[in-house]
Amino acid sequence: MLRLSRGARIGLGTIVTVVLVFMYVPLLLVVLNSFNAARIASWPIRDFSLEWWGKAFASEPIRAALLNSVLVGLGATAVALVLGTLVAFALQRHSFFGKQSVSLLIVLPIALPGVVTGVALNNTYNQLLEPIGIQVGYFGMIIAHATFCIVMVFNNVFARLRRLSPNVEEASRDLGATPWQTFRLVTFPQFRSAFIAGGILAFALSFDEVVVTIFTAPAGVDTLPLWMMNQMARPNEASTVNVVATIVILFSLLPVWASQRLGREIGDRN
Amino acid sequence: MKRRTQLAGLLALPMFWLVGIYIFSLIMLLATAFWTTDPFTSKVKPGFTLRNFEQLIVNPAYLSTAVRTLLIALAVTALCMLISVPLGIFMAKIAKPWLRGLLAVAITLPLWAGYLVKILAMRVTFTDEGFFNWALGPFGITGPSFSVTTVILTLTYLWLPYMAIPVYTAIRQLPANLFDASADLGAGAWRTIRTIVLPLIKPAIIAGSIFTFSLSLGDYIAAKFVGGSTQMIGSIIASNINLNPPVAAAFAVVPIAFVVVYLLSVQRTGALERM
């Protein structure tokens, strides 16, 4: 074990405490401010009120933005699930020239800054496709989000496939199953939880994305992060944005909980 | 032969998507950087000019923004390292198992709390009448308000888990007998950390730094909301994309170039293969 003096232990403990305070106090402030009666976020809070929660739940723009976020997230996740799984199978089951380049290509959309991805697609949509009469409209966002979500599905499915034994599939084929039967009844169940985990991560990534969305959303369409950003940009940001942020914080616990559960399910099985 | 058709079938759709849409768009963006804009109609005209790149160097505001962005990204990366190493050592080697599990969840949780939510949280904390000044004001400390310092703190807040998690995992995997051997040979804790721990976790630090560096480099929303008048590369790309796409495109090459140079300079360490 690492032998540290009492002073060093206390020093390290202090650093950890400061980091945790730095991580959680700001989030707590947002949650508390959602109950602040004042119009502008301020500290200390003088009067508590549920006014902003009521306003947020009654707000038509928030509902529309939430719906857009969910639709875009589901669309992007569906595309990412198909493409990510296909690439995972290609890279896991085959060796070919340019394999390295393909795996780099999948990571690239999240390795490059979002502003570059956003501006590049915006340029294609507006300067190349629009002049020849193609309006991507709403699908522009889905195409953009799907592009950087592929890696999430790929990573999960690829890691799982690496641990699967090919014997089971061989047995299935020997017993006369068609390739589709083998995939549906033997292969898929074995990587299903990784597939679902990848899908959840892809959805969460899409739901949270701001910068790429700014450049690819059609005029007048807000996703939830875009709505939040527009609220924050106003000089007197109304406190409803704190309510939405609080709900996002609560919902962010879901993927963590789900991935923990999926992880445990796998742990139990082995 | 059958395997080749199978492979082609697997790769056709994903490659159509990634190359046909994404890489094609990146190349077209790069091409646009050499094009010109008609000053009257602000329509883009194909051609070949280096004027847009010239602007990056000649225009002092653009040049200083590029340098400022680079320095911010480096500062965020350094700060993330300075936090992650002691945090990782405490979690992996000092904390009791129950505390370790709790801390591991605690540093992962904020990763999902939402990008804008965290920027809003920092805004609420550091605004002039905010929590920071209220809590530390009595000690005579005034907060950084909305400035470059707050941008650095906010970006650190956003990207810390990308560094802290790999560093913690790497420290946990170090065999305990290395520490015993080091102590038996008379090295103090500080010397053990410097000569044993740091060299062994270097690949993890580098892997984490790729994220903290490139994510900070491309960000401009933090600068917009907690930076006061601070401008970053992304701010200039965003403000030019509609009026003058070629200048925006030329500026988009800057973060790509920085990231590529960074990747090449860390490639020699072998950290990329372990990501």
Short mmCIF file of C-alpha atoms in Angstrom, two decimals, chain A residues 80-257:
data_model
loop_
_atom_site.label_atom_id
_atom_site.label_comp_id
_atom_site.label_asym_id
_atom_site.label_seq_id
_atom_site.Cartn_x
_atom_site.Cartn_y
_atom_site.Cartn_z
CA ALA A 80 -27.08 4.72 -34.96
CA LEU A 81 -28.26 1.29 -33.73
CA VAL A 82 -28.36 -0.08 -37.28
CA LEU A 83 -25.13 1.50 -38.52
CA GLY A 84 -23.18 0.99 -35.28
CA THR A 85 -24.10 -2.70 -35.12
CA LEU A 86 -23.22 -3.26 -38.79
CA VAL A 87 -19.76 -1.69 -38.33
CA ALA A 88 -19.19 -3.59 -35.09
CA PHE A 89 -19.83 -6.88 -36.91
CA ALA A 90 -17.64 -5.83 -39.85
CA LEU A 91 -14.69 -4.89 -37.62
CA GLN A 92 -15.09 -7.77 -35.19
CA ARG A 93 -15.65 -10.64 -37.62
CA HIS A 94 -13.48 -9.61 -40.56
CA SER A 95 -9.97 -8.41 -41.11
CA PHE A 96 -9.39 -6.22 -44.10
CA PHE A 97 -7.23 -3.46 -45.49
CA GLY A 98 -8.16 -0.08 -43.99
CA LYS A 99 -9.66 -1.46 -40.78
CA GLN A 100 -7.82 1.20 -38.74
CA SER A 101 -9.20 3.96 -40.95
CA VAL A 102 -12.75 2.71 -40.47
CA SER A 103 -12.45 2.73 -36.68
CA LEU A 104 -10.94 6.23 -36.83
CA LEU A 105 -13.81 7.32 -39.08
CA ILE A 106 -16.37 6.26 -36.46
CA VAL A 107 -14.69 8.24 -33.66
CA LEU A 108 -14.04 11.32 -35.79
CA PRO A 109 -17.50 12.91 -35.39
CA ILE A 110 -17.04 13.11 -31.59
CA ALA A 111 -13.28 13.75 -31.70
CA LEU A 112 -13.65 16.85 -33.84
CA PRO A 113 -15.25 19.89 -32.18
CA GLY A 114 -19.05 20.02 -32.53
CA VAL A 115 -18.82 23.42 -34.16
CA VAL A 116 -16.81 21.89 -37.04
CA THR A 117 -19.32 19.06 -37.57
CA GLY A 118 -22.21 21.51 -37.32
CA VAL A 119 -20.72 24.05 -39.71
CA ALA A 120 -19.69 21.36 -42.22
CA LEU A 121 -23.21 19.89 -42.38
CA ASN A 122 -24.78 23.35 -42.41
CA ASN A 123 -22.58 24.20 -45.38
CA THR A 124 -23.68 21.05 -47.22
CA TYR A 125 -27.37 21.60 -46.44
CA ASN A 126 -27.46 25.29 -47.33
CA GLN A 127 -24.85 25.77 -50.03
CA LEU A 128 -25.05 22.47 -51.88
CA LEU A 129 -28.39 20.75 -51.33
CA GLU A 130 -30.70 23.76 -51.18
CA PRO A 131 -29.58 25.20 -54.55
CA ILE A 132 -30.47 21.90 -56.23
CA GLY A 133 -33.87 21.84 -54.58
CA ILE A 134 -33.30 19.44 -51.67
CA GLN A 135 -34.59 20.74 -48.34
CA VAL A 136 -33.37 18.51 -45.51
CA GLY A 137 -35.47 20.45 -42.98
CA TYR A 138 -36.18 18.49 -39.83
CA PHE A 139 -34.11 15.52 -41.03
CA GLY A 140 -30.99 17.69 -41.03
CA MET A 141 -30.86 17.40 -37.24
CA ILE A 142 -31.46 13.65 -37.26
CA ILE A 143 -28.73 13.06 -39.86
CA ALA A 144 -26.27 15.18 -37.86
CA HIS A 145 -27.09 13.55 -34.51
CA ALA A 146 -26.99 10.02 -35.93
CA THR A 147 -23.48 10.68 -37.28
CA PHE A 148 -21.94 11.26 -33.84
CA CYS A 149 -24.16 8.67 -32.09
CA ILE A 150 -22.85 5.73 -34.15
CA VAL A 151 -19.73 5.48 -31.99
CA MET A 152 -21.78 4.88 -28.81
CA VAL A 153 -23.54 1.82 -30.24
CA PHE A 154 -20.39 0.64 -31.96
CA ASN A 155 -18.27 0.74 -28.78
CA ASN A 156 -20.78 -1.25 -26.75
CA VAL A 157 -21.64 -3.89 -29.34
CA PHE A 158 -18.02 -4.30 -30.45
CA ALA A 159 -16.81 -4.89 -26.89
CA ARG A 160 -19.52 -7.51 -26.34
CA LEU A 161 -18.93 -9.34 -29.64
CA ARG A 162 -15.28 -9.71 -28.74
CA ARG A 163 -16.25 -11.82 -25.74
CA LEU A 164 -18.71 -14.07 -27.57
CA SER A 165 -17.64 -17.57 -28.50
CA PRO A 166 -18.26 -18.51 -32.16
CA ASN A 167 -19.02 -22.11 -31.15
CA VAL A 168 -22.65 -21.44 -30.29
CA GLU A 169 -23.34 -19.97 -33.71
CA GLU A 170 -21.56 -22.87 -35.38
CA ALA A 171 -23.69 -25.33 -33.40
CA SER A 172 -26.81 -23.47 -34.49
CA ARG A 173 -25.79 -23.70 -38.13
CA ASP A 174 -24.92 -27.40 -37.78
CA LEU A 175 -28.36 -28.05 -36.36
CA GLY A 176 -29.83 -26.65 -39.53
CA ALA A 177 -30.81 -23.09 -38.60
CA THR A 178 -30.89 -20.53 -41.40
CA PRO A 179 -28.52 -17.55 -41.02
CA TRP A 180 -31.45 -15.33 -40.03
CA GLN A 181 -32.64 -17.84 -37.41
CA THR A 182 -29.13 -18.07 -36.02
CA PHE A 183 -28.90 -14.29 -35.79
CA ARG A 184 -32.35 -13.83 -34.27
CA LEU A 185 -32.29 -16.73 -31.80
CA VAL A 186 -28.60 -17.16 -30.98
CA THR A 187 -26.44 -14.14 -31.79
CA PHE A 188 -28.76 -11.26 -31.00
CA PRO A 189 -29.82 -12.41 -27.51
CA GLN A 190 -26.13 -12.59 -26.60
CA PHE A 191 -25.41 -8.95 -27.37
CA ARG A 192 -28.88 -7.55 -26.67
CA SER A 193 -27.97 -5.81 -23.40
CA ALA A 194 -24.95 -4.13 -25.02
CA PHE A 195 -27.20 -3.10 -27.91
CA ILE A 196 -29.69 -1.53 -25.50
CA ALA A 197 -26.96 0.16 -23.44
CA GLY A 198 -25.48 1.62 -26.63
CA GLY A 199 -28.90 2.86 -27.66
CA ILE A 200 -29.46 4.56 -24.29
CA LEU A 201 -26.06 6.27 -24.48
CA ALA A 202 -26.74 7.38 -28.06
CA PHE A 203 -30.11 8.83 -27.05
CA ALA A 204 -28.57 10.63 -24.07
CA LEU A 205 -25.83 12.07 -26.27
CA SER A 206 -28.34 13.30 -28.82
CA PHE A 207 -30.67 14.70 -26.16
CA ASP A 208 -27.82 16.75 -24.67
CA GLU A 209 -26.33 18.06 -27.91
CA VAL A 210 -26.40 21.83 -28.42
CA VAL A 211 -23.69 23.02 -30.80
CA VAL A 212 -24.36 20.68 -33.73
CA THR A 213 -28.08 21.34 -33.32
CA ILE A 214 -27.61 25.13 -33.52
CA PHE A 215 -26.26 24.78 -37.06
CA THR A 216 -28.52 22.00 -38.32
CA ALA A 217 -31.96 22.82 -36.85
CA PRO A 218 -34.41 24.34 -39.32
CA ALA A 219 -35.57 27.88 -38.54
CA GLY A 220 -38.17 28.08 -35.78
CA VAL A 221 -37.57 24.56 -34.45
CA ASP A 222 -36.24 24.26 -30.89
CA THR A 223 -34.94 21.20 -29.15
CA LEU A 224 -34.90 21.33 -25.36
CA PRO A 225 -31.24 22.45 -25.16
CA LEU A 226 -31.87 25.07 -27.85
CA TRP A 227 -34.85 26.36 -25.89
CA MET A 228 -32.71 26.54 -22.74
CA MET A 229 -29.95 28.35 -24.59
CA ASN A 230 -32.33 30.92 -26.02
CA GLN A 231 -33.75 31.53 -22.54
CA MET A 232 -30.27 31.95 -21.06
CA ALA A 233 -29.35 34.43 -23.80
CA ARG A 234 -32.16 36.78 -22.75
CA PRO A 235 -31.03 39.57 -20.46
CA ASN A 236 -33.71 38.76 -17.87
CA GLU A 237 -33.75 35.00 -18.07
CA ALA A 238 -36.96 33.79 -16.50
CA SER A 239 -36.57 31.20 -13.79
CA THR A 240 -38.45 28.54 -15.78
CA VAL A 241 -35.07 27.61 -17.27
CA ASN A 242 -34.01 26.45 -13.79
CA VAL A 243 -37.06 24.20 -13.62
CA VAL A 244 -36.23 22.61 -16.97
CA ALA A 245 -32.59 22.22 -15.88
CA THR A 246 -33.71 20.52 -12.64
CA ILE A 247 -35.85 18.07 -14.61
CA VAL A 248 -32.89 17.36 -16.92
CA ILE A 249 -30.70 16.67 -13.85
CA LEU A 250 -33.30 14.22 -12.51
CA PHE A 251 -33.64 12.49 -15.88
CA SER A 252 -29.86 12.25 -16.24
CA LEU A 253 -29.91 9.78 -13.36
CA LEU A 254 -31.88 7.35 -15.55
CA PRO A 255 -29.12 6.28 -17.98
CA VAL A 256 -26.73 5.85 -15.05
CA TRP A 257 -29.24 3.70 -13.23
#
